[in-house]
Coordinates of C-alpha atoms in Angstrom, one line a residue:
M1 CA -158.0 -19.5 -40.1
N2 CA -153.9 -18.3 -39.8
R3 CA -152.9 -21.4 -41.0
I4 CA -155.2 -20.7 -44.2
K5 CA -153.5 -17.7 -44.9
I6 CA -150.0 -18.9 -44.0
L7 CA -150.7 -21.2 -46.6
T8 CA -151.9 -18.5 -49.4
L9 CA -148.6 -16.7 -48.8
S10 CA -146.5 -19.3 -49.2
A11 CA -147.8 -19.8 -52.4
F12 CA -147.6 -16.3 -53.1
C13 CA -144.3 -16.4 -52.3
F14 CA -143.3 -19.2 -54.4
S15 CA -144.6 -18.1 -57.8
A16 CA -142.3 -15.0 -57.5
F17 CA -139.1 -17.4 -57.9
A18 CA -140.9 -20.6 -59.5
A19 CA -140.3 -20.1 -62.9
D20 CA -136.2 -19.7 -62.4
H21 CA -135.6 -23.7 -61.2
L22 CA -135.5 -25.1 -64.7
P23 CA -131.8 -25.3 -66.5
P24 CA -130.5 -21.9 -68.4
L25 CA -131.9 -22.2 -71.6
P26 CA -130.2 -21.7 -75.0
N27 CA -131.4 -18.7 -77.3
W28 CA -133.3 -20.1 -79.9
S29 CA -134.6 -18.0 -83.2
G30 CA -136.3 -20.2 -86.2
A31 CA -137.6 -20.0 -89.8
S32 CA -140.8 -21.4 -88.3
A33 CA -141.3 -18.2 -86.5
Q34 CA -143.0 -17.0 -89.5
L35 CA -145.5 -19.4 -89.0
Q36 CA -147.1 -17.1 -85.9
K37 CA -149.6 -14.5 -86.6
E38 CA -150.0 -11.7 -85.1
A39 CA -152.7 -10.5 -82.7
Q40 CA -154.2 -8.2 -85.7
H41 CA -154.7 -11.2 -88.0
P42 CA -158.8 -12.1 -88.2
W43 CA -158.0 -15.5 -87.5
V44 CA -155.6 -15.1 -84.8
T45 CA -155.4 -18.4 -82.5
P46 CA -156.2 -17.7 -78.7
A47 CA -152.8 -19.3 -78.2
E48 CA -151.4 -16.6 -80.7
L49 CA -153.0 -13.8 -78.8
S50 CA -150.6 -14.4 -76.0
G51 CA -147.3 -14.8 -78.3
L52 CA -147.5 -18.4 -77.5
T53 CA -146.9 -18.2 -73.8
K54 CA -150.6 -19.6 -73.1
T55 CA -153.1 -22.1 -74.0
P56 CA -157.0 -21.8 -74.3
S57 CA -159.3 -23.3 -71.8
Y58 CA -161.8 -25.9 -73.4
D59 CA -164.5 -23.2 -74.0
E60 CA -162.0 -21.2 -75.6
T61 CA -160.4 -23.7 -78.3
F62 CA -164.0 -25.0 -79.3
K63 CA -165.3 -21.6 -79.5
F64 CA -162.0 -20.4 -82.1
L65 CA -163.3 -24.2 -84.0
D66 CA -167.0 -23.4 -84.1
R67 CA -166.4 -20.6 -85.9
L68 CA -163.8 -21.9 -88.0
V69 CA -165.7 -25.2 -89.4
A70 CA -168.3 -22.8 -89.6
S71 CA -166.2 -20.9 -92.3
S72 CA -165.1 -23.7 -94.8
P73 CA -166.8 -26.5 -96.3
M74 CA -163.7 -28.5 -95.8
L75 CA -164.1 -28.9 -91.8
R76 CA -166.7 -30.6 -89.8
M77 CA -166.6 -31.0 -86.0
D78 CA -168.1 -34.4 -84.8
M79 CA -168.5 -35.5 -81.0
I80 CA -166.9 -38.9 -80.9
G81 CA -167.4 -39.4 -76.7
V82 CA -168.8 -37.7 -73.4
S83 CA -165.8 -37.4 -70.6
P84 CA -166.9 -38.9 -66.8
Q85 CA -167.4 -35.8 -65.8
G86 CA -170.2 -34.7 -68.9
R87 CA -168.1 -32.8 -71.0
S88 CA -167.5 -33.5 -75.2
I89 CA -165.1 -34.9 -76.8
Y90 CA -164.7 -33.4 -80.2
M91 CA -162.6 -34.5 -83.6
V92 CA -162.3 -32.3 -86.3
K93 CA -162.6 -33.6 -89.7
A94 CA -160.6 -31.9 -92.4
G95 CA -160.8 -33.1 -96.4
T96 CA -162.1 -31.4 -99.5
D97 CA -165.5 -33.7 -98.5
P98 CA -165.1 -34.1 -94.7
E99 CA -168.2 -36.9 -95.2
Q100 CA -166.0 -38.9 -97.4
I101 CA -162.9 -39.3 -95.1
G102 CA -162.4 -43.2 -94.5
K103 CA -164.7 -43.7 -98.1
D104 CA -162.8 -41.7 -100.9
G105 CA -159.6 -43.7 -100.9
K106 CA -157.2 -41.0 -99.8
A107 CA -155.0 -41.5 -97.2
V108 CA -155.8 -40.9 -93.3
L109 CA -154.0 -38.9 -90.8
L110 CA -154.6 -39.1 -87.6
V111 CA -153.8 -36.2 -85.1
Q112 CA -154.1 -36.5 -81.5
A113 CA -153.5 -33.7 -79.1
G114 CA -153.9 -33.7 -75.0
I115 CA -153.6 -37.3 -74.2
H116 CA -151.6 -35.9 -71.5
S117 CA -153.7 -32.5 -70.9
G118 CA -150.6 -31.0 -69.6
E119 CA -148.5 -31.5 -72.7
I120 CA -150.8 -29.5 -75.1
D121 CA -148.6 -28.4 -78.1
G122 CA -150.5 -30.1 -80.7
K123 CA -153.6 -28.4 -79.8
D124 CA -152.2 -25.0 -80.4
A125 CA -149.9 -26.6 -83.1
G126 CA -153.3 -27.7 -85.1
L127 CA -155.3 -25.0 -84.7
M128 CA -152.8 -22.5 -86.2
L129 CA -152.3 -25.8 -89.2
L130 CA -155.9 -25.8 -90.0
R131 CA -156.7 -22.3 -89.8
D132 CA -153.8 -21.8 -92.2
I133 CA -155.6 -24.7 -94.5
V134 CA -158.8 -23.2 -94.2
Q135 CA -158.4 -19.2 -94.4
G136 CA -154.7 -19.4 -95.5
E137 CA -152.9 -20.3 -98.5
K138 CA -152.5 -24.1 -97.7
T139 CA -155.5 -25.7 -99.0
A140 CA -153.4 -28.1 -101.3
L141 CA -152.5 -30.0 -98.2
L142 CA -156.1 -31.6 -98.5
N143 CA -156.0 -32.2 -102.1
D144 CA -154.8 -36.0 -101.6
V145 CA -154.8 -36.7 -98.3
N146 CA -157.5 -36.3 -95.2
L147 CA -157.0 -34.9 -91.9
L148 CA -158.8 -35.7 -88.4
F149 CA -157.4 -33.6 -85.7
I150 CA -158.6 -34.3 -81.6
P151 CA -157.7 -31.4 -79.9
I152 CA -158.2 -32.6 -76.5
L153 CA -158.5 -35.9 -75.7
S154 CA -158.6 -35.5 -72.0
V155 CA -161.3 -33.0 -71.3
D156 CA -161.5 -33.1 -67.7
G157 CA -157.6 -33.4 -67.5
H158 CA -157.8 -30.4 -69.4
E159 CA -160.1 -28.2 -67.5
R160 CA -158.1 -29.2 -63.9
S161 CA -155.2 -26.3 -65.0
G162 CA -153.0 -24.5 -62.6
K163 CA -149.2 -23.3 -62.4
Y164 CA -147.6 -25.8 -60.7
H165 CA -148.9 -29.0 -62.4
R166 CA -145.2 -29.9 -64.4
M167 CA -142.6 -28.7 -62.4
N168 CA -140.0 -29.8 -65.3
Q169 CA -142.2 -28.1 -68.2
R170 CA -141.6 -24.8 -69.5
G171 CA -145.0 -23.1 -70.2
P172 CA -147.7 -23.2 -71.2
E173 CA -148.5 -20.7 -68.3
Q174 CA -151.3 -23.0 -67.4
Q175 CA -151.2 -26.4 -67.7
G176 CA -153.9 -29.3 -67.8
W177 CA -153.4 -32.7 -65.2
R178 CA -151.9 -35.5 -66.5
S179 CA -154.5 -38.3 -65.8
T180 CA -158.4 -38.3 -65.8
A181 CA -161.1 -37.5 -63.4
Q182 CA -160.8 -41.0 -63.1
N183 CA -157.1 -40.8 -62.1
L184 CA -156.4 -43.0 -65.5
N185 CA -153.3 -42.4 -67.4
L186 CA -154.6 -42.5 -70.9
N187 CA -151.3 -43.7 -72.3
R188 CA -151.8 -46.9 -70.4
D189 CA -155.0 -47.2 -71.1
Y190 CA -155.2 -48.6 -75.2
A191 CA -155.1 -52.6 -74.2
K192 CA -157.4 -52.8 -71.5
A193 CA -159.4 -49.4 -72.5
E194 CA -161.4 -48.8 -69.0
A195 CA -161.4 -44.8 -69.8
L196 CA -164.3 -43.5 -71.4
E197 CA -162.0 -41.4 -73.5
M198 CA -159.9 -44.3 -74.6
Q199 CA -163.3 -46.2 -75.9
A200 CA -164.3 -43.2 -77.8
L201 CA -160.5 -42.9 -79.2
L202 CA -161.2 -46.9 -80.3
K203 CA -164.1 -46.3 -81.9
V204 CA -162.4 -43.8 -84.1
L205 CA -159.4 -46.0 -84.8
N206 CA -161.9 -48.9 -85.7
N207 CA -164.3 -46.5 -87.5
Y208 CA -161.5 -45.0 -89.8
K209 CA -158.7 -47.1 -90.3
P210 CA -156.2 -44.4 -90.6
D211 CA -152.7 -44.7 -92.4
L212 CA -151.0 -42.6 -90.3
Y213 CA -151.6 -41.8 -85.8
L214 CA -149.3 -39.3 -84.5
D215 CA -150.1 -38.4 -80.8
V216 CA -148.1 -35.9 -79.7
H217 CA -146.9 -35.6 -75.9
V218 CA -144.4 -33.2 -73.7
T219 CA -140.9 -35.1 -72.1
D220 CA -140.2 -35.7 -69.0
G221 CA -136.8 -36.4 -68.3
E222 CA -133.1 -35.1 -69.0
D223 CA -131.8 -32.0 -70.9
Y224 CA -130.6 -32.4 -74.2
Q225 CA -130.4 -30.0 -77.4
Y226 CA -133.3 -31.4 -79.5
D227 CA -136.1 -29.6 -79.7
I228 CA -138.9 -32.3 -81.6
T229 CA -138.1 -35.8 -80.6
F230 CA -140.0 -38.8 -81.8
G231 CA -140.0 -42.5 -82.2
F232 CA -142.1 -45.8 -82.9
N233 CA -141.4 -49.9 -82.7
E234 CA -138.4 -50.1 -85.2
P235 CA -138.2 -52.6 -87.5
V236 CA -135.8 -54.6 -85.4
H237 CA -138.7 -55.7 -83.2
A238 CA -142.0 -54.6 -84.3
A239 CA -145.5 -56.5 -85.0
S240 CA -145.9 -54.5 -88.1
P241 CA -142.5 -54.3 -89.8
N242 CA -143.5 -53.2 -93.2
A243 CA -145.0 -50.0 -91.2
A244 CA -142.3 -49.8 -89.4
S245 CA -139.7 -50.0 -92.2
W246 CA -141.1 -47.0 -93.7
L247 CA -141.4 -45.0 -90.8
A248 CA -137.7 -45.9 -90.1
S249 CA -136.6 -45.1 -93.8
V250 CA -139.3 -42.6 -95.2
Y251 CA -140.8 -40.5 -92.2
R252 CA -138.0 -40.0 -89.8
P253 CA -135.6 -38.8 -92.6
E254 CA -138.0 -36.6 -94.3
V255 CA -139.5 -35.3 -90.9
N256 CA -136.0 -34.6 -89.7
Q257 CA -135.2 -32.4 -92.5
A258 CA -138.2 -30.2 -92.5
L259 CA -138.1 -29.4 -89.1
R260 CA -134.0 -28.6 -89.4
Q261 CA -134.4 -26.5 -92.3
A262 CA -137.6 -25.0 -90.2
G263 CA -134.9 -24.2 -87.6
H264 CA -136.0 -27.3 -85.5
L265 CA -133.6 -29.6 -83.7
P266 CA -135.2 -33.2 -84.0
G267 CA -133.9 -35.9 -82.5
P268 CA -134.8 -40.0 -81.0
L269 CA -137.1 -40.6 -77.6
V270 CA -134.5 -40.1 -74.7
F271 CA -134.6 -42.6 -71.7
G272 CA -131.5 -42.3 -69.9
L273 CA -130.1 -44.9 -67.9
D274 CA -128.4 -43.8 -65.4
P275 CA -129.8 -40.9 -63.2
L276 CA -126.8 -39.7 -62.1
D277 CA -124.5 -40.6 -65.5
F278 CA -125.9 -39.6 -68.4
S279 CA -122.9 -40.9 -70.4
K280 CA -123.7 -44.8 -70.0
G281 CA -126.6 -44.3 -72.5
I282 CA -130.1 -44.3 -73.2
S283 CA -132.6 -47.0 -73.5
G284 CA -134.4 -48.0 -77.4
A285 CA -137.8 -48.8 -76.1
H286 CA -139.9 -51.2 -76.9
F287 CA -143.6 -50.4 -76.4
T288 CA -146.2 -52.6 -75.5
P289 CA -150.0 -52.1 -76.8
R290 CA -150.6 -50.7 -73.4
L291 CA -149.4 -47.3 -75.1
S292 CA -150.2 -45.5 -78.2
N293 CA -147.3 -46.6 -80.4
G294 CA -147.2 -49.8 -78.9
Y295 CA -150.7 -50.2 -79.4
G296 CA -150.5 -49.5 -83.4
D297 CA -148.1 -51.0 -84.0
I298 CA -149.6 -54.2 -83.2
R299 CA -153.2 -53.3 -84.5
H300 CA -151.6 -52.3 -88.4
I301 CA -151.8 -48.6 -87.8
P302 CA -148.5 -46.7 -88.4
T303 CA -147.9 -44.7 -85.0
V304 CA -145.3 -42.3 -83.9
L305 CA -145.0 -40.5 -80.2
I306 CA -144.1 -37.8 -80.4
E307 CA -142.7 -36.0 -77.7
N308 CA -141.5 -32.4 -77.5
H309 CA -138.6 -31.4 -75.2
S310 CA -140.2 -30.0 -72.1
L311 CA -137.1 -27.8 -71.3
K312 CA -137.6 -25.9 -74.4
P313 CA -140.4 -22.8 -74.6
Y314 CA -143.9 -23.6 -75.2
R315 CA -143.6 -21.1 -78.4
Q316 CA -141.2 -23.1 -79.8
R317 CA -142.7 -26.4 -79.2
V318 CA -145.8 -25.8 -80.8
L319 CA -143.9 -24.2 -83.6
G320 CA -141.8 -27.6 -84.3
T321 CA -145.0 -29.3 -83.5
Y322 CA -146.7 -27.3 -86.4
V323 CA -143.6 -28.4 -89.2
L324 CA -143.9 -31.8 -88.2
L325 CA -148.0 -31.5 -88.5
E326 CA -147.3 -29.9 -92.0
H327 CA -145.0 -32.2 -93.6
S328 CA -146.6 -35.2 -92.2
L329 CA -149.6 -33.9 -94.3
K330 CA -147.3 -33.4 -97.5
L331 CA -145.2 -36.8 -96.9
L332 CA -148.4 -38.6 -96.5
A333 CA -150.1 -37.0 -100.0
E334 CA -147.0 -38.3 -101.8
Q335 CA -146.7 -41.9 -100.3
G336 CA -150.3 -42.7 -99.1
K337 CA -150.6 -45.5 -101.4
V338 CA -147.0 -46.9 -100.5
L339 CA -148.1 -46.8 -96.7
Q340 CA -151.3 -48.5 -97.5
L341 CA -149.7 -51.2 -99.1
A342 CA -147.1 -51.7 -96.2
K343 CA -150.0 -51.8 -93.7
K344 CA -152.1 -54.5 -95.9
A345 CA -148.9 -56.5 -96.2
D346 CA -148.7 -56.3 -92.2
E347 CA -152.4 -56.8 -91.8
N348 CA -152.4 -60.5 -94.3
A349 CA -149.5 -61.8 -92.3
R350 CA -150.1 -64.5 -90.1
P351 CA -147.0 -65.2 -88.2
A352 CA -146.1 -68.6 -86.8
S353 CA -145.4 -67.0 -83.5
L354 CA -145.2 -64.1 -81.9
A355 CA -142.8 -61.7 -79.4
L356 CA -144.8 -60.0 -77.0
A357 CA -142.0 -58.7 -74.6
Y358 CA -138.7 -57.7 -74.9
K359 CA -135.6 -56.9 -73.2
A360 CA -132.7 -54.9 -74.1
S361 CA -129.7 -56.3 -75.4
D362 CA -126.2 -56.3 -73.8
T363 CA -124.8 -54.5 -77.2
P364 CA -125.6 -51.1 -77.4
E365 CA -125.5 -49.4 -80.6
L366 CA -123.4 -46.2 -80.5
I367 CA -124.8 -43.0 -81.9
R368 CA -124.1 -39.4 -82.2
F369 CA -126.2 -37.6 -79.7
A370 CA -126.7 -33.7 -79.2
G371 CA -126.5 -33.6 -74.9
V372 CA -126.1 -30.9 -72.5
A373 CA -123.1 -30.6 -69.9
S374 CA -124.2 -31.7 -66.7
E375 CA -122.8 -31.9 -62.7
I376 CA -123.1 -34.2 -59.7
R377 CA -124.2 -31.8 -57.0
T378 CA -125.7 -32.7 -53.3
D379 CA -128.5 -30.6 -52.1
K380 CA -127.7 -29.0 -48.8
I381 CA -130.9 -29.2 -47.4
T382 CA -131.9 -33.2 -47.9
G383 CA -128.6 -34.7 -49.1
L384 CA -130.1 -35.4 -52.3
Q385 CA -127.4 -36.3 -54.7
Y386 CA -128.4 -34.7 -58.1
R387 CA -127.4 -34.5 -61.8
A388 CA -127.7 -30.4 -62.7
W389 CA -127.8 -29.5 -66.1
T390 CA -125.5 -26.4 -66.9
G391 CA -126.9 -25.4 -70.3
E392 CA -123.4 -25.9 -72.1
P393 CA -123.9 -28.1 -75.3
R394 CA -122.2 -31.2 -75.5
L395 CA -121.7 -33.7 -78.5
Y396 CA -121.4 -36.9 -77.5
E397 CA -120.0 -39.0 -80.7
E398 CA -120.6 -42.4 -79.4
L399 CA -123.3 -42.4 -76.8
P400 CA -124.7 -45.7 -76.1
Q401 CA -127.9 -47.2 -77.0
Y402 CA -129.9 -50.5 -75.9
W403 CA -132.2 -51.3 -77.7
E404 CA -134.7 -53.7 -76.7
N405 CA -135.0 -56.1 -79.4
V406 CA -134.0 -59.5 -77.5
P407 CA -137.4 -61.3 -76.9
A408 CA -138.5 -61.5 -73.8
V409 CA -141.8 -63.5 -74.1
E410 CA -142.5 -65.4 -77.1
V411 CA -145.4 -67.7 -78.1
E412 CA -146.9 -70.2 -80.5
V413 CA -149.8 -68.3 -82.3
P414 CA -152.7 -70.5 -82.0
A415 CA -155.5 -70.9 -84.7
A416 CA -158.1 -69.6 -82.0
Y417 CA -158.9 -68.5 -78.3
W418 CA -162.2 -69.9 -76.8
V419 CA -163.8 -67.5 -74.1
M420 CA -166.1 -68.6 -72.4
P421 CA -169.7 -67.2 -72.3
E422 CA -169.6 -66.1 -68.9
Q423 CA -166.6 -63.4 -69.0
H424 CA -168.8 -60.9 -70.3
Q425 CA -165.3 -58.3 -69.3
V426 CA -163.0 -59.7 -71.6
L427 CA -165.5 -60.1 -74.8
A428 CA -166.6 -56.3 -74.4
K429 CA -163.4 -55.7 -74.4
L430 CA -162.8 -57.4 -78.0
A431 CA -165.7 -55.6 -79.3
L432 CA -164.2 -52.2 -78.6
H433 CA -160.9 -53.4 -80.2
G434 CA -162.8 -54.3 -83.4
I435 CA -161.7 -57.9 -82.9
E436 CA -163.7 -60.0 -85.0
T437 CA -165.4 -62.9 -83.1
T438 CA -168.0 -65.9 -83.9
R439 CA -170.7 -68.0 -81.0
L440 CA -170.9 -71.4 -80.9
K441 CA -174.7 -72.4 -81.2
S442 CA -174.8 -75.5 -79.8
A443 CA -172.4 -77.7 -77.4
K444 CA -169.3 -79.2 -78.8
T445 CA -166.4 -81.4 -77.6
I446 CA -162.9 -80.7 -79.1
Q447 CA -159.4 -80.9 -78.1
L448 CA -158.0 -78.3 -77.0
Q449 CA -155.5 -77.0 -74.3
Q450 CA -155.9 -75.8 -71.0
L451 CA -153.6 -73.6 -68.8
T452 CA -153.3 -74.0 -65.2
A453 CA -151.6 -71.2 -63.3
T454 CA -149.0 -73.4 -60.9
Q455 CA -147.1 -70.0 -59.4
W456 CA -149.0 -66.7 -59.0
S457 CA -148.9 -63.1 -57.3
F458 CA -150.7 -59.9 -57.0
A459 CA -149.6 -56.4 -57.0
Q460 CA -149.4 -55.2 -53.6
K461 CA -150.5 -51.5 -54.7
P462 CA -152.4 -50.7 -57.5
Y463 CA -151.4 -49.7 -61.2
E464 CA -153.9 -47.7 -63.4
S465 CA -156.4 -49.0 -61.1
R466 CA -155.8 -51.9 -61.4
F467 CA -154.5 -54.8 -59.3
M468 CA -151.5 -56.7 -61.4
V469 CA -151.3 -60.6 -61.9
E470 CA -148.3 -62.1 -62.5
A471 CA -148.5 -65.9 -63.1
Q472 CA -147.1 -69.1 -64.6
F473 CA -149.0 -71.8 -66.2
K474 CA -148.9 -75.5 -67.3
R475 CA -150.1 -76.3 -70.6
D476 CA -152.4 -79.7 -71.2
W477 CA -154.2 -80.9 -74.3
K478 CA -157.9 -81.9 -73.0
K479 CA -161.3 -83.0 -74.7
I480 CA -163.5 -80.1 -73.7
R481 CA -167.2 -79.9 -73.8
L482 CA -167.8 -76.5 -75.1
P483 CA -171.1 -75.0 -74.2
A484 CA -173.5 -72.9 -76.7
G485 CA -172.4 -69.3 -76.6
A486 CA -168.5 -70.1 -76.0
V487 CA -166.7 -67.5 -78.1
R488 CA -164.3 -68.6 -80.8
V489 CA -161.4 -66.0 -81.4
S490 CA -159.8 -66.6 -84.7
T491 CA -156.0 -65.1 -85.3
D492 CA -156.6 -65.7 -89.0
Q493 CA -157.6 -62.0 -88.9
P494 CA -156.0 -58.5 -89.7
L495 CA -156.2 -58.1 -85.5
G496 CA -155.2 -61.4 -84.7
R497 CA -151.6 -60.3 -83.6
L498 CA -153.9 -57.8 -81.2
A499 CA -156.0 -60.9 -80.2
V500 CA -152.8 -62.9 -79.2
A501 CA -151.6 -60.2 -77.0
L502 CA -154.8 -59.3 -75.1
L503 CA -155.7 -62.8 -74.5
E504 CA -152.4 -64.9 -74.2
P505 CA -152.4 -64.5 -70.4
T506 CA -148.0 -63.9 -70.1
A507 CA -148.5 -60.8 -72.6
P508 CA -147.4 -57.8 -70.6
D509 CA -150.8 -56.2 -71.5
S510 CA -153.0 -58.7 -71.6
L511 CA -156.4 -58.9 -70.1
F512 CA -154.8 -61.5 -67.7
H513 CA -152.6 -59.8 -66.5
W514 CA -154.2 -56.2 -66.2
G515 CA -156.2 -58.4 -63.3
F516 CA -159.8 -59.4 -65.0
M517 CA -159.9 -62.6 -64.3
P518 CA -159.5 -62.6 -60.5
G519 CA -162.1 -65.2 -60.2
M520 CA -159.8 -67.9 -61.2
F521 CA -158.0 -67.7 -58.1
E522 CA -161.0 -68.5 -55.4
R523 CA -162.7 -71.3 -54.5
T524 CA -166.0 -71.6 -52.8
E525 CA -166.6 -75.5 -51.4
Y526 CA -164.3 -77.3 -49.1
F527 CA -164.4 -80.0 -47.3
E528 CA -164.5 -81.4 -43.8
P529 CA -162.3 -83.5 -42.5
Y530 CA -164.2 -86.0 -40.9
A531 CA -166.0 -86.2 -44.9
I532 CA -162.7 -86.3 -46.8
V533 CA -160.3 -88.6 -44.1
P534 CA -163.3 -92.4 -45.5
L535 CA -162.6 -91.0 -49.0
I536 CA -159.1 -90.6 -49.5
E537 CA -159.3 -94.3 -47.8
Q538 CA -161.4 -95.7 -50.0
A539 CA -159.6 -94.2 -53.3
A540 CA -156.3 -95.2 -51.7
K541 CA -157.3 -98.6 -51.3
Q542 CA -159.3 -98.8 -54.5
D543 CA -156.7 -96.9 -56.7
K544 CA -153.4 -99.0 -56.4
A545 CA -151.4 -96.8 -58.9
L546 CA -152.5 -93.4 -57.2
K547 CA -151.8 -94.6 -53.6
Q548 CA -148.4 -95.5 -55.6
E549 CA -148.5 -92.0 -56.7
F550 CA -149.0 -90.7 -53.2
D551 CA -146.0 -92.7 -51.9
D552 CA -143.5 -92.0 -54.9
A553 CA -144.6 -88.1 -54.0
V554 CA -144.2 -88.4 -49.9
K555 CA -140.5 -89.8 -51.0
A556 CA -139.8 -86.6 -53.4
D557 CA -141.1 -83.7 -51.7
K558 CA -140.2 -83.1 -47.6
A559 CA -142.6 -80.6 -47.4
L560 CA -145.0 -82.9 -48.7
A561 CA -143.8 -85.7 -45.9
G562 CA -143.9 -83.4 -43.3
S563 CA -147.3 -81.9 -43.7
A564 CA -150.2 -84.0 -43.1
E565 CA -152.8 -80.7 -44.5
A566 CA -150.5 -80.9 -47.4
K567 CA -151.2 -84.7 -48.0
V568 CA -154.5 -83.7 -47.7
Q569 CA -154.9 -81.3 -50.2
W570 CA -152.9 -83.7 -52.3
W571 CA -155.5 -86.2 -52.4
Y572 CA -158.5 -83.8 -52.2
Q573 CA -157.0 -82.4 -55.8
R574 CA -157.4 -86.0 -57.2
L575 CA -161.2 -86.6 -56.0
P576 CA -163.9 -85.7 -58.1
Y577 CA -165.1 -83.4 -55.6
Y578 CA -162.5 -81.2 -56.3
D579 CA -163.0 -77.8 -58.1
Q580 CA -162.1 -78.1 -61.7
H581 CA -162.5 -74.6 -62.3
Y582 CA -159.7 -73.7 -59.6
L583 CA -157.0 -72.2 -61.0
K584 CA -157.8 -72.3 -64.6
Y585 CA -157.7 -69.7 -67.4
P586 CA -160.8 -69.1 -68.6
I587 CA -159.5 -68.8 -72.2
L588 CA -158.7 -72.4 -73.9
L589 CA -156.2 -72.5 -76.8
E590 CA -157.0 -74.2 -80.1
H591 CA -154.0 -75.3 -82.4

């Protein structure tokens, strides 16, 4: 009992100074402040009632949305899924005719908030924007474009709310949790699609095929002057180069200008290279399909990752997000047809090879960067050396940015993959992603490439609830008898590159790499020495070429020469009793 009282008292005392631990905050005032409504306004949002310092609960959020949707025929709210704890996941459809979204030819903007529910800026900005469209003077925003808005994707994480969830973030006062009730990070789940929340989202992507997809987050890490940062896979390494070119040449400069005019300072995504020396530069990341903007890139949905700066006040971040969302609607109304043509060009491309992972270039691009001064300090209690931000502006005229644009994994794109019918999990994942497949009605024999693992390792601890697998493979051409029910996955389809990313085992987000096929590394039939020795002697006597191969192997391999067990294994692998499925990747390649 005494211990409980002490812990409670410690938490109470901690709350008195916890808000003062962050770096100094510069003053901010911007034109976007006029977007905020006063408490007396009939359609004031729950967050505005607090002066944009608090965010509403799940129930409060949808109570406001229920009222707003009921007030206008331009809005409809659909339940798109149910969370592990039983909460409904909702999406608002906004347009001149919500029932025709995805059918009327208008460009579609999908805005997603709360994939990490502690990073909830997009929800409150979206509520304000929807209010101003249907109850204000911005109805014209939807004349030529449609809006899909998911206010909270990780609904269970949203309701795991508390004051002490994100120590590096200024507001809101109560913050949701980063992961789901199953402790899954949804922005690592796009490729493997294990979470119910992600499966609901993939259905939205498949059904509506948005022309622009905005995923709203809040940063971790360094201090700098920018308040709204965003990024995407750049054209130099994008799987959708036409859409990426539009994002780089049209979207980024237009949105940056709108943000600056509203009093915000937009900037690039920032990932520092050295925790003690920011001047060494930042990375220019290539995002893989486990992440929203990497997934959007490989399935040809132009996708922007928005990272509001965690050290800026909640009010400033929400208002900046509003500006970004509003201008995205305006830009898509003007440029929707252009972007749709870029998307179609990416979908129709059939590259002979595909880079699936990249590493950083040794040569940086030098950029002008609005940073914040820092100094190295040593903590007196722990002895930890760390960088402390002073709050003083520091302009880096030439900050190195090392782009990940050197291919690290590159493969020849096969004509198709053949998935064995027993691989139910793999086939279910392909269906979730909307990848087209055909099933073999009767058995047939064809020449295929078979992959055999030669070296492999399993992770020692789980990542996103899975034990990752690394392997190297040798590739052999064989005539293989495919059973009835085998599934062909053609790469000659709009989602062909996504199929490669999921089924090529060396890809960083392949289903193999995520550990969906551990059975290929297990043997269930073995041998007894008394049974195998006569078989070895018989084989050596009858097959002189095989015996010579063995003798040559013993001469060339000291480890083999010195181990009777290794010699027996050598012969066992060449006997017809050996498990022919062992170490064989259960997906075959057709070229």
